[in-house]
mmCIF file with all atom_site columns, C-alpha atoms in Angstrom:
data_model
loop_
_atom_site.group_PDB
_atom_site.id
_atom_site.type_symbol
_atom_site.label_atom_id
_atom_site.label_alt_id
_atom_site.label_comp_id
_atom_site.label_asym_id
_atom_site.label_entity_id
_atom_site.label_seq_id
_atom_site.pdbx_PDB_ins_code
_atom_site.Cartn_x
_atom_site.Cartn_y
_atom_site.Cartn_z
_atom_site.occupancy
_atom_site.B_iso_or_equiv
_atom_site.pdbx_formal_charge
_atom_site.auth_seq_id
_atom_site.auth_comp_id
_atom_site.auth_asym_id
_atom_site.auth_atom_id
_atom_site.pdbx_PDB_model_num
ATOM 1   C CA . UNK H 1 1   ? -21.874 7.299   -43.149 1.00 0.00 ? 1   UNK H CA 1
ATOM 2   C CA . UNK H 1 2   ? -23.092 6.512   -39.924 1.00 0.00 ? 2   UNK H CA 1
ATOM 3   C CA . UNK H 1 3   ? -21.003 8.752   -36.835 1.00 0.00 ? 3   UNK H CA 1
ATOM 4   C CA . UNK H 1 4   ? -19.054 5.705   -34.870 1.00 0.00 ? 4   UNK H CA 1
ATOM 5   C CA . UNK H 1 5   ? -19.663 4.960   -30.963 1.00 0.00 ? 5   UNK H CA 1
ATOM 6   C CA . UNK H 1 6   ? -17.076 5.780   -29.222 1.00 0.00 ? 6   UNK H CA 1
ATOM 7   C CA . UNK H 1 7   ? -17.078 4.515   -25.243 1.00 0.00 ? 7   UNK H CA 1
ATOM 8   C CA . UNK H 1 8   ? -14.530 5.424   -22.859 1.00 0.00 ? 8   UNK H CA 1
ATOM 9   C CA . UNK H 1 9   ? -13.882 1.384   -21.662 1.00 0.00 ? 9   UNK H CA 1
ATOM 10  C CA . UNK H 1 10  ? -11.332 2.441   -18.973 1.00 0.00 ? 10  UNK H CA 1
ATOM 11  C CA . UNK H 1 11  ? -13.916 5.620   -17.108 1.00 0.00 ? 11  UNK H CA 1
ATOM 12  C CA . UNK H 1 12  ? -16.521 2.555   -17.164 1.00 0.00 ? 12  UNK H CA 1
ATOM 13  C CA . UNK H 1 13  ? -14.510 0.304   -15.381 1.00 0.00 ? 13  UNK H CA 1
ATOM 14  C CA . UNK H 1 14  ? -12.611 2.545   -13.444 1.00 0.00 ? 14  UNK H CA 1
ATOM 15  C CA . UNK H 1 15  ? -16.287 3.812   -12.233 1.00 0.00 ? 15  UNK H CA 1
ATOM 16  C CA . UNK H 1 16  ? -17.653 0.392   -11.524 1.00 0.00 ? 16  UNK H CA 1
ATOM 17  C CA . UNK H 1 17  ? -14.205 -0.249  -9.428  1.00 0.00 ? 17  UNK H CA 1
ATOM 18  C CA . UNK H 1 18  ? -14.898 2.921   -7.013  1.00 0.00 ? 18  UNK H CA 1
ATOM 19  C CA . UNK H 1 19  ? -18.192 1.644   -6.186  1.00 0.00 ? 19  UNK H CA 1
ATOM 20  C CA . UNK H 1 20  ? -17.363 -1.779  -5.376  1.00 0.00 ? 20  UNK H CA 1
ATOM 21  C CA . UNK H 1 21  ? -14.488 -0.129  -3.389  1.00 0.00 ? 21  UNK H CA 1
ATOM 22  C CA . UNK H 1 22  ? -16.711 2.264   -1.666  1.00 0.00 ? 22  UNK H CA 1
ATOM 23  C CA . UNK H 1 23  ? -19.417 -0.864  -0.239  1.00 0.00 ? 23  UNK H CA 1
ATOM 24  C CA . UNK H 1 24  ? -16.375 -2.806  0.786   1.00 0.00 ? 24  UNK H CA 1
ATOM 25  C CA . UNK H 1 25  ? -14.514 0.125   2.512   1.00 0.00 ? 25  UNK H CA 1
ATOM 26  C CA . UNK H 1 26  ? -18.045 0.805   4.098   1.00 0.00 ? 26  UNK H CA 1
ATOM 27  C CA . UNK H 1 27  ? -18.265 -3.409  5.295   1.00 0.00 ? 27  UNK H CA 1
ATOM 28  C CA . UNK H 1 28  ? -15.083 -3.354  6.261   1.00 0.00 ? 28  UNK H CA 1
ATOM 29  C CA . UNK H 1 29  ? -15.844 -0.057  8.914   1.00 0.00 ? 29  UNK H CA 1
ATOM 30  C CA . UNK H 1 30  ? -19.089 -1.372  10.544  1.00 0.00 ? 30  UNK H CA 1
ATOM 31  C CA . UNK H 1 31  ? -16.597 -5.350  10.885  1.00 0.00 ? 31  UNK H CA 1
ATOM 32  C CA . UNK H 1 32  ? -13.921 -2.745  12.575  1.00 0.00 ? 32  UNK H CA 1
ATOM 33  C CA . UNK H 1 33  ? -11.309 -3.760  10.220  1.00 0.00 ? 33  UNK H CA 1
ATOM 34  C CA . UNK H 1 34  ? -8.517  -1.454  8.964   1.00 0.00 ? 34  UNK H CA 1
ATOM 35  C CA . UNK H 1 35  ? -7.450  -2.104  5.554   1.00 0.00 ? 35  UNK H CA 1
ATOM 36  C CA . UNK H 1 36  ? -4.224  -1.073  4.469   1.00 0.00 ? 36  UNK H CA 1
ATOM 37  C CA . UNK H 1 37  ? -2.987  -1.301  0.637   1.00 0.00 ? 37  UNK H CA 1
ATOM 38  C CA . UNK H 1 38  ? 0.664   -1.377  0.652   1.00 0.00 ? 38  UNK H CA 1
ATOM 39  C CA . UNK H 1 39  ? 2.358   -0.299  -2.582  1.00 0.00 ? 39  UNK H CA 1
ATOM 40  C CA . UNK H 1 40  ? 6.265   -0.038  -4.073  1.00 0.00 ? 40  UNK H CA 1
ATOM 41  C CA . UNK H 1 41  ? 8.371   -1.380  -6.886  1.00 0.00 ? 41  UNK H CA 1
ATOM 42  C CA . UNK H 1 42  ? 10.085  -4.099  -6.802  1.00 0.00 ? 42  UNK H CA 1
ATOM 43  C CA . UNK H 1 43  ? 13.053  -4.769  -4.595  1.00 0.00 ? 43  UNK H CA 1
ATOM 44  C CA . UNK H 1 44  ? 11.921  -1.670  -2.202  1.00 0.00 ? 44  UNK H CA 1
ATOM 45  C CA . UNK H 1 45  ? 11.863  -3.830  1.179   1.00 0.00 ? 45  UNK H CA 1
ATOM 46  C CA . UNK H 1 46  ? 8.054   -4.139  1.149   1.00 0.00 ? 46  UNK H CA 1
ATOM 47  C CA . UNK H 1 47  ? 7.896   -7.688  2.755   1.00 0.00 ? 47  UNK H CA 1
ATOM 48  C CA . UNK H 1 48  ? 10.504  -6.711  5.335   1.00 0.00 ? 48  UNK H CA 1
ATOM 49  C CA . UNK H 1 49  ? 9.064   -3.691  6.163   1.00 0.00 ? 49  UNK H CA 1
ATOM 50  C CA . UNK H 1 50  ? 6.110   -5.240  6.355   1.00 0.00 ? 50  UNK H CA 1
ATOM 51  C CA . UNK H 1 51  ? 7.928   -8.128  8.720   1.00 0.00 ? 51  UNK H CA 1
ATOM 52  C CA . UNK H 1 52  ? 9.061   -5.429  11.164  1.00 0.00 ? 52  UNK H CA 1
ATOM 53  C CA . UNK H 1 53  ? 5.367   -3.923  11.328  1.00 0.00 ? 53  UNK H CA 1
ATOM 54  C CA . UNK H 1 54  ? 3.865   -7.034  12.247  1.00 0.00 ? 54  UNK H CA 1
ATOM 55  C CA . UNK H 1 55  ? 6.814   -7.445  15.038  1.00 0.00 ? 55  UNK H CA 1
ATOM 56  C CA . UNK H 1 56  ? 5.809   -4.045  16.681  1.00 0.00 ? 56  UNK H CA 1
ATOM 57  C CA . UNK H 1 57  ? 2.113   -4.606  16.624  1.00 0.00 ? 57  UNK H CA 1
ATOM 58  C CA . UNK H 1 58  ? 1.125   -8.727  16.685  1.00 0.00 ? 58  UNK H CA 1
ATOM 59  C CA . UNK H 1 59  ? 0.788   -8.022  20.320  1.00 0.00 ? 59  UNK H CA 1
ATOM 60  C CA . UNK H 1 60  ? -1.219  -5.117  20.710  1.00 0.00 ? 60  UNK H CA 1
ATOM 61  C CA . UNK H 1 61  ? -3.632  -5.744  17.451  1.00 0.00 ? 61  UNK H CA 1
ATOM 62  C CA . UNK H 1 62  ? -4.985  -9.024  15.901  1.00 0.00 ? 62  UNK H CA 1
ATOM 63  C CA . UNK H 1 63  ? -3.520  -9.340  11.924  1.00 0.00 ? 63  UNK H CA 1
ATOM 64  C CA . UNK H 1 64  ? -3.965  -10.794 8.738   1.00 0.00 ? 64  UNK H CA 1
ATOM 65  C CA . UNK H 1 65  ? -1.845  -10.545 5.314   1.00 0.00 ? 65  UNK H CA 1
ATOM 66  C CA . UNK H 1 66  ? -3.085  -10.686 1.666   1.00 0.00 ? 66  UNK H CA 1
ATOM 67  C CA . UNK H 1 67  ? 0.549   -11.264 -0.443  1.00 0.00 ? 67  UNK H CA 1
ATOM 68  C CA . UNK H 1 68  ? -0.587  -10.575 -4.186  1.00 0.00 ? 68  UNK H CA 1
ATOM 69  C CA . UNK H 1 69  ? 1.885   -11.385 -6.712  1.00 0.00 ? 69  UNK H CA 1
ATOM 70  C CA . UNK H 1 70  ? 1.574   -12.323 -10.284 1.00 0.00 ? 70  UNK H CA 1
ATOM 71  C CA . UNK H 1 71  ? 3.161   -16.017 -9.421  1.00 0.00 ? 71  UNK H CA 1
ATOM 72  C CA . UNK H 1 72  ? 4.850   -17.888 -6.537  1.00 0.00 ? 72  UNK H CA 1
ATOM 73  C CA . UNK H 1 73  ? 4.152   -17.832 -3.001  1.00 0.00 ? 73  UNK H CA 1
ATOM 74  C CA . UNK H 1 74  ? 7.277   -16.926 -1.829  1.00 0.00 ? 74  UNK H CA 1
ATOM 75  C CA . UNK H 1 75  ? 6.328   -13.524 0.342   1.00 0.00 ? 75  UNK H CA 1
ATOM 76  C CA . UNK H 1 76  ? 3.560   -15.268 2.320   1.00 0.00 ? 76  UNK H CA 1
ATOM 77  C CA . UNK H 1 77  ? 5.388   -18.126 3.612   1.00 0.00 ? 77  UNK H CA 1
ATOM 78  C CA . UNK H 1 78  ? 7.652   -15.665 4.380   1.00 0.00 ? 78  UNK H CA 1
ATOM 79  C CA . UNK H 1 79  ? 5.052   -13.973 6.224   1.00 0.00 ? 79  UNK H CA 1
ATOM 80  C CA . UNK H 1 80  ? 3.540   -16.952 8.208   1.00 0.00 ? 80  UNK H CA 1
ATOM 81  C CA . UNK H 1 81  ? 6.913   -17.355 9.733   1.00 0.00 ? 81  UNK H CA 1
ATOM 82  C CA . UNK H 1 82  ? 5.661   -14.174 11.654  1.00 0.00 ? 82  UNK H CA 1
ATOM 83  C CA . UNK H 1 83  ? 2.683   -16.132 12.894  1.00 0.00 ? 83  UNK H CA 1
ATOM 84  C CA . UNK H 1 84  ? 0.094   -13.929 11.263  1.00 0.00 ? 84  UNK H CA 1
ATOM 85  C CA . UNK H 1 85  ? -2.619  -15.154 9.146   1.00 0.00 ? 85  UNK H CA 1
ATOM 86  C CA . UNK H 1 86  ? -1.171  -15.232 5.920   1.00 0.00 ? 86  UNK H CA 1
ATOM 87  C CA . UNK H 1 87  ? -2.307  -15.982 2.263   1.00 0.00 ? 87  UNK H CA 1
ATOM 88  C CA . UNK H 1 88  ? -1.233  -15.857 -1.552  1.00 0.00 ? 88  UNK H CA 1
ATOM 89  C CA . UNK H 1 89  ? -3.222  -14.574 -4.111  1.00 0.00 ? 89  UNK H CA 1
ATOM 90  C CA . UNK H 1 90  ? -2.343  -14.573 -7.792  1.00 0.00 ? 90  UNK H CA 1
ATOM 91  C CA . UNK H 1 91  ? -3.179  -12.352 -10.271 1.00 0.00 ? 91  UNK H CA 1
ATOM 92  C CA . UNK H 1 92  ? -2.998  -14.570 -13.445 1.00 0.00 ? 92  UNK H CA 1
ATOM 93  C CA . UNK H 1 93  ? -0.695  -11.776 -15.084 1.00 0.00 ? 93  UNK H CA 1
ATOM 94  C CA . UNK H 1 94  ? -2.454  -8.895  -14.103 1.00 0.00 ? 94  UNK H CA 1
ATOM 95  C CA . UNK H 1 95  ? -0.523  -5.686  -12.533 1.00 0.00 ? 95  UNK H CA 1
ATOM 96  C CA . UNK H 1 96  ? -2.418  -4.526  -9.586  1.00 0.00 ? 96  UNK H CA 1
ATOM 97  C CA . UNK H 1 97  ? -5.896  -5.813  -7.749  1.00 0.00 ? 97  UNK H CA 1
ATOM 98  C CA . UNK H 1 98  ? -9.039  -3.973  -7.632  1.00 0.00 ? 98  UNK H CA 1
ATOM 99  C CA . UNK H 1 99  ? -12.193 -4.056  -5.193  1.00 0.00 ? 99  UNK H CA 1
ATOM 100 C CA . UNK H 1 100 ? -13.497 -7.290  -6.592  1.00 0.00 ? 100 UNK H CA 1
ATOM 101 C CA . UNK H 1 101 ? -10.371 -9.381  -6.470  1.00 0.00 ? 101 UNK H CA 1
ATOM 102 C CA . UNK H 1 102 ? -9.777  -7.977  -2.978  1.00 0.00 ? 102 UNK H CA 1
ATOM 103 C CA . UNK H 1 103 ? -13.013 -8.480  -1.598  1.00 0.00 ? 103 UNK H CA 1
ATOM 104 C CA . UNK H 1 104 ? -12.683 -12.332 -2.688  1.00 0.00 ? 104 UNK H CA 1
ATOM 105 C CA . UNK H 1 105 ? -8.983  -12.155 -1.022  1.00 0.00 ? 105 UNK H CA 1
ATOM 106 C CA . UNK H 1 106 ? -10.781 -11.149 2.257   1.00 0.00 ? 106 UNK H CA 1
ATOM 107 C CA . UNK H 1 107 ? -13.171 -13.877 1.517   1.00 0.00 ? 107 UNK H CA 1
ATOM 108 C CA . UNK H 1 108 ? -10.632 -16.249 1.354   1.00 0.00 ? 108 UNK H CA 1
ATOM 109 C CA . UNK H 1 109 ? -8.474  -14.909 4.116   1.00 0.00 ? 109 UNK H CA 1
ATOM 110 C CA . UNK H 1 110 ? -10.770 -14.776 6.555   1.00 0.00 ? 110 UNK H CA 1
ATOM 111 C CA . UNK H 1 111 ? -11.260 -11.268 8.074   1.00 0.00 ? 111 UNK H CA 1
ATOM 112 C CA . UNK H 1 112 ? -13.533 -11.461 10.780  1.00 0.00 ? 112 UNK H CA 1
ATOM 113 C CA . UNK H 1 113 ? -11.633 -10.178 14.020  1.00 0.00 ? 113 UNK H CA 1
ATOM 114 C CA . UNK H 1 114 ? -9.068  -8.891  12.539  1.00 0.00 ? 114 UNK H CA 1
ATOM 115 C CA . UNK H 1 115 ? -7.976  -5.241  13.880  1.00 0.00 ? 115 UNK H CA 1
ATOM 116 C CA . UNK H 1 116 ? -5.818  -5.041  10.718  1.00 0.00 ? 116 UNK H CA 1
ATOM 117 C CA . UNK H 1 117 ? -5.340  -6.780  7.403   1.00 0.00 ? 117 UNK H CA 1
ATOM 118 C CA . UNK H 1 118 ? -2.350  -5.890  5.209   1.00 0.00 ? 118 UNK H CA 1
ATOM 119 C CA . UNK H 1 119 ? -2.842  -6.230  1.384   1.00 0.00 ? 119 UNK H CA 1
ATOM 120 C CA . UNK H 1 120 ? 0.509   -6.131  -0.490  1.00 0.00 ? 120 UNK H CA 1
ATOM 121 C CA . UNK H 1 121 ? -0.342  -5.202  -3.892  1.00 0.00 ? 121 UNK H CA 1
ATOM 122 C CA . UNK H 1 122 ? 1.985   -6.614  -7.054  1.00 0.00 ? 122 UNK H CA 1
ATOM 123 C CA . UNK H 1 123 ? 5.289   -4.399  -7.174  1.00 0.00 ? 123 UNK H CA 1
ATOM 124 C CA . UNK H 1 124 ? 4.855   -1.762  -9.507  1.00 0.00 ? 124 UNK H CA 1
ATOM 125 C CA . UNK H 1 125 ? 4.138   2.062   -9.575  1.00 0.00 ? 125 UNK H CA 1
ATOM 126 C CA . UNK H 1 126 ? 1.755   2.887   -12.415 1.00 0.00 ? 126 UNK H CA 1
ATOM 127 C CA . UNK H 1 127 ? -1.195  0.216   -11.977 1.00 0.00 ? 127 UNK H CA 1
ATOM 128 C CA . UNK H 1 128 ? -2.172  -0.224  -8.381  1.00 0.00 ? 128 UNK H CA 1
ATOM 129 C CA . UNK H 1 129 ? -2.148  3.635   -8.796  1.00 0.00 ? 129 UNK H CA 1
ATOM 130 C CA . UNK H 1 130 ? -5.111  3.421   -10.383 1.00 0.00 ? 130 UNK H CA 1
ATOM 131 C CA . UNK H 1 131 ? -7.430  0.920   -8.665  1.00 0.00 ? 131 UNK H CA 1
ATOM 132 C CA . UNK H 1 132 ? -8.922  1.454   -5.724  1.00 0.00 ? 132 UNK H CA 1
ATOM 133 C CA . UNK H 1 133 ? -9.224  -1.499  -3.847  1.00 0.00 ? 133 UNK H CA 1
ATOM 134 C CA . UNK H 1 134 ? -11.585 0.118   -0.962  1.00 0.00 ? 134 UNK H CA 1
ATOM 135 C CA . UNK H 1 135 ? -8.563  0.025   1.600   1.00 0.00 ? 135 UNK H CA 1
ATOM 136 C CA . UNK H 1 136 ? -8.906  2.336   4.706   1.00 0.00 ? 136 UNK H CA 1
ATOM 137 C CA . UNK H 1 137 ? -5.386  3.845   3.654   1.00 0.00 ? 137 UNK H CA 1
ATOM 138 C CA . UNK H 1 138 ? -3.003  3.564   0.896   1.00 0.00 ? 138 UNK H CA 1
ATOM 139 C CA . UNK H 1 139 ? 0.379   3.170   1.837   1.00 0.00 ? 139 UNK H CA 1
ATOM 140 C CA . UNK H 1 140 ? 3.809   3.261   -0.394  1.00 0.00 ? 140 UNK H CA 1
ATOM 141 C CA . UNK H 1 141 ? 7.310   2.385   0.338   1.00 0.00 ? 141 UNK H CA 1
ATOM 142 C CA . UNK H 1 142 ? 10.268  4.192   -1.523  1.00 0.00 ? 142 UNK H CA 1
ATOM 143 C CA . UNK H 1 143 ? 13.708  3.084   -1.228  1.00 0.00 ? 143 UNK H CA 1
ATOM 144 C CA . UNK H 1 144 ? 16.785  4.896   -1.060  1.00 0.00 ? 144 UNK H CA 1
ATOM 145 C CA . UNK H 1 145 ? 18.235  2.989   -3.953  1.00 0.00 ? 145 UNK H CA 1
ATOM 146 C CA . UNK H 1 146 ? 15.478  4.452   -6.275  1.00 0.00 ? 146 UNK H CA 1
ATOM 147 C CA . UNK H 1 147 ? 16.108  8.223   -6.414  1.00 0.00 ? 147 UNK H CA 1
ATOM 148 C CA . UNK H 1 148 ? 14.499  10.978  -4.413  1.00 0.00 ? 148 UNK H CA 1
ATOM 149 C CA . UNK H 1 149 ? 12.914  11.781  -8.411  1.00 0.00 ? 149 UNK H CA 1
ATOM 150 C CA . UNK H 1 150 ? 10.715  9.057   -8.268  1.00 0.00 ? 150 UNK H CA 1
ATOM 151 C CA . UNK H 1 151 ? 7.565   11.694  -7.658  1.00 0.00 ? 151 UNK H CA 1
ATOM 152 C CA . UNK H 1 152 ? 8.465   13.117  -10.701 1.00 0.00 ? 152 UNK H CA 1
ATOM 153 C CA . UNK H 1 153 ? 8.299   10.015  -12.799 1.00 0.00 ? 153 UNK H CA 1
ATOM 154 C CA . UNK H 1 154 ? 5.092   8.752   -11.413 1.00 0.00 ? 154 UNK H CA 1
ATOM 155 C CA . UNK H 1 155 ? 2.774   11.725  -9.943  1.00 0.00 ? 155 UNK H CA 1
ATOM 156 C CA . UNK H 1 156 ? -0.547  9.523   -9.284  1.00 0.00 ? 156 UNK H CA 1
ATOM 157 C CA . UNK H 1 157 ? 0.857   7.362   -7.132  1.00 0.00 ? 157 UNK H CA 1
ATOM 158 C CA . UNK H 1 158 ? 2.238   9.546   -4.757  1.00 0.00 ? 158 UNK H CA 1
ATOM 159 C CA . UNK H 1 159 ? -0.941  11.809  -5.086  1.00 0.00 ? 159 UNK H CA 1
ATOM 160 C CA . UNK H 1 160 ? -2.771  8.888   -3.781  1.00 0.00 ? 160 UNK H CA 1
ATOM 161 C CA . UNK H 1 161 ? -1.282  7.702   -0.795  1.00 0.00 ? 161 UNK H CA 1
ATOM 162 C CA . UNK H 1 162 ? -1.616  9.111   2.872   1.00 0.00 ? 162 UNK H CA 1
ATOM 163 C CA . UNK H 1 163 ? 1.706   7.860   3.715   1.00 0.00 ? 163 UNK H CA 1
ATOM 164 C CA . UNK H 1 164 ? 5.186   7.303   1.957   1.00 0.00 ? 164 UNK H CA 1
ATOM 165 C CA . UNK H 1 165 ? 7.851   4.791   3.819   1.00 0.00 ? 165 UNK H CA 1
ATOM 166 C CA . UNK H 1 166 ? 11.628  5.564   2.668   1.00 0.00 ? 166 UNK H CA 1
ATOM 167 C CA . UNK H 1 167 ? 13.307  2.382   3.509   1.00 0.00 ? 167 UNK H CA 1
ATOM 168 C CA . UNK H 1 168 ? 16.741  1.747   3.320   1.00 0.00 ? 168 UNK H CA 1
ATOM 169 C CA . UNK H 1 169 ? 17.968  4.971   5.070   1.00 0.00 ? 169 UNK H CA 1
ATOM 170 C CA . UNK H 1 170 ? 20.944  2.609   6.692   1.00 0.00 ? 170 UNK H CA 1
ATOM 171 C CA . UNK H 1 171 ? 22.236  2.855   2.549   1.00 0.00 ? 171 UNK H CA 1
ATOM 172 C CA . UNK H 1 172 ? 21.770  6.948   2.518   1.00 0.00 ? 172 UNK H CA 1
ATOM 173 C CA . UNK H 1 173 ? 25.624  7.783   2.678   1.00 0.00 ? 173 UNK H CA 1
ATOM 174 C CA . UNK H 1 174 ? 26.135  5.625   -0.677  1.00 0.00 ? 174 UNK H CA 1
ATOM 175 C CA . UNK H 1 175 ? 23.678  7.186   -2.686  1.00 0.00 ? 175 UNK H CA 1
ATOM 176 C CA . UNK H 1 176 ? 23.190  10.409  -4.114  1.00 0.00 ? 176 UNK H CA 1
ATOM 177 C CA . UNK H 1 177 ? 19.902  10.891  -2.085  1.00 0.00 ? 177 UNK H CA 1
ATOM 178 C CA . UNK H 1 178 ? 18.235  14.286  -1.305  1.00 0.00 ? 178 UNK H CA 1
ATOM 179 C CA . UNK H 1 179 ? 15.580  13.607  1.196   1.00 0.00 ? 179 UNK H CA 1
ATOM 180 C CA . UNK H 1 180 ? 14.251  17.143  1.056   1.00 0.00 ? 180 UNK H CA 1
ATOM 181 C CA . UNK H 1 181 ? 14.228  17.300  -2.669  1.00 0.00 ? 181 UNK H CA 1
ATOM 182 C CA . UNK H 1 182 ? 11.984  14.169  -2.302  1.00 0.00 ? 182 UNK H CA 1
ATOM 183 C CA . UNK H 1 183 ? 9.757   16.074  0.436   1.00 0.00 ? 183 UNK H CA 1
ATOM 184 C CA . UNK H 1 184 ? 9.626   18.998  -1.522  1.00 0.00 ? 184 UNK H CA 1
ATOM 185 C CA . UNK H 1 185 ? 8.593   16.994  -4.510  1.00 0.00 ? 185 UNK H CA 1
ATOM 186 C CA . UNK H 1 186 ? 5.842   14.994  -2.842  1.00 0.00 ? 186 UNK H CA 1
ATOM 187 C CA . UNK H 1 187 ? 4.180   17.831  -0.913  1.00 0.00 ? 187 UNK H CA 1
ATOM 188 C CA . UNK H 1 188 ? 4.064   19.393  -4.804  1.00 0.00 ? 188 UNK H CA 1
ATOM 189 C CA . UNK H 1 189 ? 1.375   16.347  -5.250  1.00 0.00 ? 189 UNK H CA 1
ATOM 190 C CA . UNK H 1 190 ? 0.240   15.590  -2.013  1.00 0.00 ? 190 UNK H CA 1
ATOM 191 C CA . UNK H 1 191 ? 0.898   18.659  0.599   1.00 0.00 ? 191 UNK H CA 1
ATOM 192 C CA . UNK H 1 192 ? -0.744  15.999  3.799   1.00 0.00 ? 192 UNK H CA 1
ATOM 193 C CA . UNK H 1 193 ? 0.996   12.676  3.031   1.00 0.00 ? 193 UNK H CA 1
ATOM 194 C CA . UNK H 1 194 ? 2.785   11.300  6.109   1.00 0.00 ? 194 UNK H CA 1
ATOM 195 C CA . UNK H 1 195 ? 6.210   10.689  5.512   1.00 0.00 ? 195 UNK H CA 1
ATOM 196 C CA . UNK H 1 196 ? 8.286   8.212   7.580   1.00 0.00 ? 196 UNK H CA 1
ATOM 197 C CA . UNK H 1 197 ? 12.232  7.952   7.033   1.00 0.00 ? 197 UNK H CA 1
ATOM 198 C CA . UNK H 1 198 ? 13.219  3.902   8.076   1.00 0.00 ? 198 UNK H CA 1
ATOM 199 C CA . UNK H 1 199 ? 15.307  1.043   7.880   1.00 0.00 ? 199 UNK H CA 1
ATOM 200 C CA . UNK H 1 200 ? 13.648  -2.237  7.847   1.00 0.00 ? 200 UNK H CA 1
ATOM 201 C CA . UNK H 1 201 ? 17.265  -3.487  8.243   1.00 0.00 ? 201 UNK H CA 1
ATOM 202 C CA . UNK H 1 202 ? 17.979  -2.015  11.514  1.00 0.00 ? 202 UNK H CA 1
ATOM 203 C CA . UNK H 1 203 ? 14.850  -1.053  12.880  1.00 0.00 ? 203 UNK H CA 1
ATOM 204 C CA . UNK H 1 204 ? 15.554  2.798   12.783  1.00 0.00 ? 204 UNK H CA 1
ATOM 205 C CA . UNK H 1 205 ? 12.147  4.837   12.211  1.00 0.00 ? 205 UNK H CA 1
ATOM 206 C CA . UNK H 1 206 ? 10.021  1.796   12.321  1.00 0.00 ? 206 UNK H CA 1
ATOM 207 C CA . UNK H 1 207 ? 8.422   2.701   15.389  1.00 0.00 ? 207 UNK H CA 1
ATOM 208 C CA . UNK H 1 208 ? 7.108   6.427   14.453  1.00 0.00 ? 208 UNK H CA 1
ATOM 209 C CA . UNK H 1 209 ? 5.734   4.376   11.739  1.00 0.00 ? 209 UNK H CA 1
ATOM 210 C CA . UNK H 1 210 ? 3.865   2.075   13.604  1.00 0.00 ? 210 UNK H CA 1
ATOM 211 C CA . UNK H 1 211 ? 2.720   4.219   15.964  1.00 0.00 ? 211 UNK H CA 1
ATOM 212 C CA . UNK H 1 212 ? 0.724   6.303   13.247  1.00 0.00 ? 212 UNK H CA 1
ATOM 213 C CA . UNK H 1 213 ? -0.405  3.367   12.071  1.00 0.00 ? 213 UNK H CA 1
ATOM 214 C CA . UNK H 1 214 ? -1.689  1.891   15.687  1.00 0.00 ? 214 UNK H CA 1
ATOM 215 C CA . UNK H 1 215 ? -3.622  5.244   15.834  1.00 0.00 ? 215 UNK H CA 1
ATOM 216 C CA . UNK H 1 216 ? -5.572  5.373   12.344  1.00 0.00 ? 216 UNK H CA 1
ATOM 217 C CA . UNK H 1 217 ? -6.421  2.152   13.167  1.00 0.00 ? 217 UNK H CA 1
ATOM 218 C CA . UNK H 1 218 ? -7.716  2.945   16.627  1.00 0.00 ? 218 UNK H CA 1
ATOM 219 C CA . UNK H 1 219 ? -9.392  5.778   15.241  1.00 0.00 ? 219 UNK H CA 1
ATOM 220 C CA . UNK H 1 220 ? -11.048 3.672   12.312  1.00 0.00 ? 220 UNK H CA 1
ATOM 221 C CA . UNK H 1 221 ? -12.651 1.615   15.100  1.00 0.00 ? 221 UNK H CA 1
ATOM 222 C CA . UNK H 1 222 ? -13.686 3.870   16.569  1.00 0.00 ? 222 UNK H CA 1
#
């Protein structure tokens, strides 16, 4: 009997994705725009966060947003309220977004003089872990609500990310929270992430947050 073929499906794609990711990356450097990939689960105060970011910096920088969800377009009206570009793209039931299907979002949106475009990836924390999407950084947001064990549940994504956002730090005294037991976790995977303690709610942290981000950007341009 004949020895059956066996091909690894997911190293073929995954392998295909990082190349795609690595000539978009590349476009998106010479065109002097920063691409951030913004990560979380559900219910983490990603679009809020991300509200407050664009309030700091619509001024100093020119931005777009890429809102990806599997349905609705809910998070980028909310978005053009800021007066941002803003668009929707759906995922037809898929978890996450890789190069290709950001490269078309970028298409779509419009990127050309933009310091900074914002791609809010569908709310989960296994499956945009695992595409890149040729972003300049990866970016996650943690909430208080979620545990300071989170690392320990889901190790890639916070190996992957160059910074982590704990929002809702207004909601620390109500929650059995251990923000050094979460450092001390993440470092384990990740021993340069930037860390940045906030509240999208009140505004506390946001600006040692934007201020990192002002300067990668500055010194993607470069």
């Amino acid at each position: 009997m004949d020895k059956v073929r066996v091909i690894e499906v997911k190293e073929n794609i995954l392998g295909n994705n990082d190349k795609a990711a690595a000539v978009l990356r590349d476009s998106l450097h010479q065109k002097k725009t920063f691409l951030m990939n913004l990560m979380s689960s559900p219910g983490s105060g990603k679009t809020t966060t991300l509200m407050k970011t664009i309030a700091d910096l619509k001024d100093k920088i020119k931005i777009g947003v890429m809102e990806a969800d599997i349905d609705s377009s809910v998070d980028a009206e909310t978005i053009a309220t800021t007066g941002v570009k803003s668009i929707q793209l759906h995922t037809g039931g898929m978890c996450h977004l890789d190069a290709a299907m950001t490269e078309q979002g970028l298409n779509e949106l419009g990127f050309d003089g933009l310091d900074l475009v914002v791609l809010e990836n569908v709310g989960n924390l296994i499956c945009p872990a695992e595409f890149d999407t040729g972003a300049t950084k990866n970016v996650m947001i943690l909430s208080v609500p979620e545990g300071h064990d989170k690392p320990l549940k889901y190790p890639l994504m916070f190996s992957t990310v160059d910074a982590l956002i704990v929002n809702k730090i207004d909601v620390l005294p109500y929650f059995d929270f251990d923000m050094s037991k979460l450092e001390e976790y993440v470092r384990r995977l990740n021993p340069k992430v930037k860390i940045f303690p906030i509240s999208a709610k009140t505004g506390e942290g946001v600006s040692a947050w934007t201020a990192w981000l002002l300067e990668e950007i500055k010194n993607w341009q470069a």
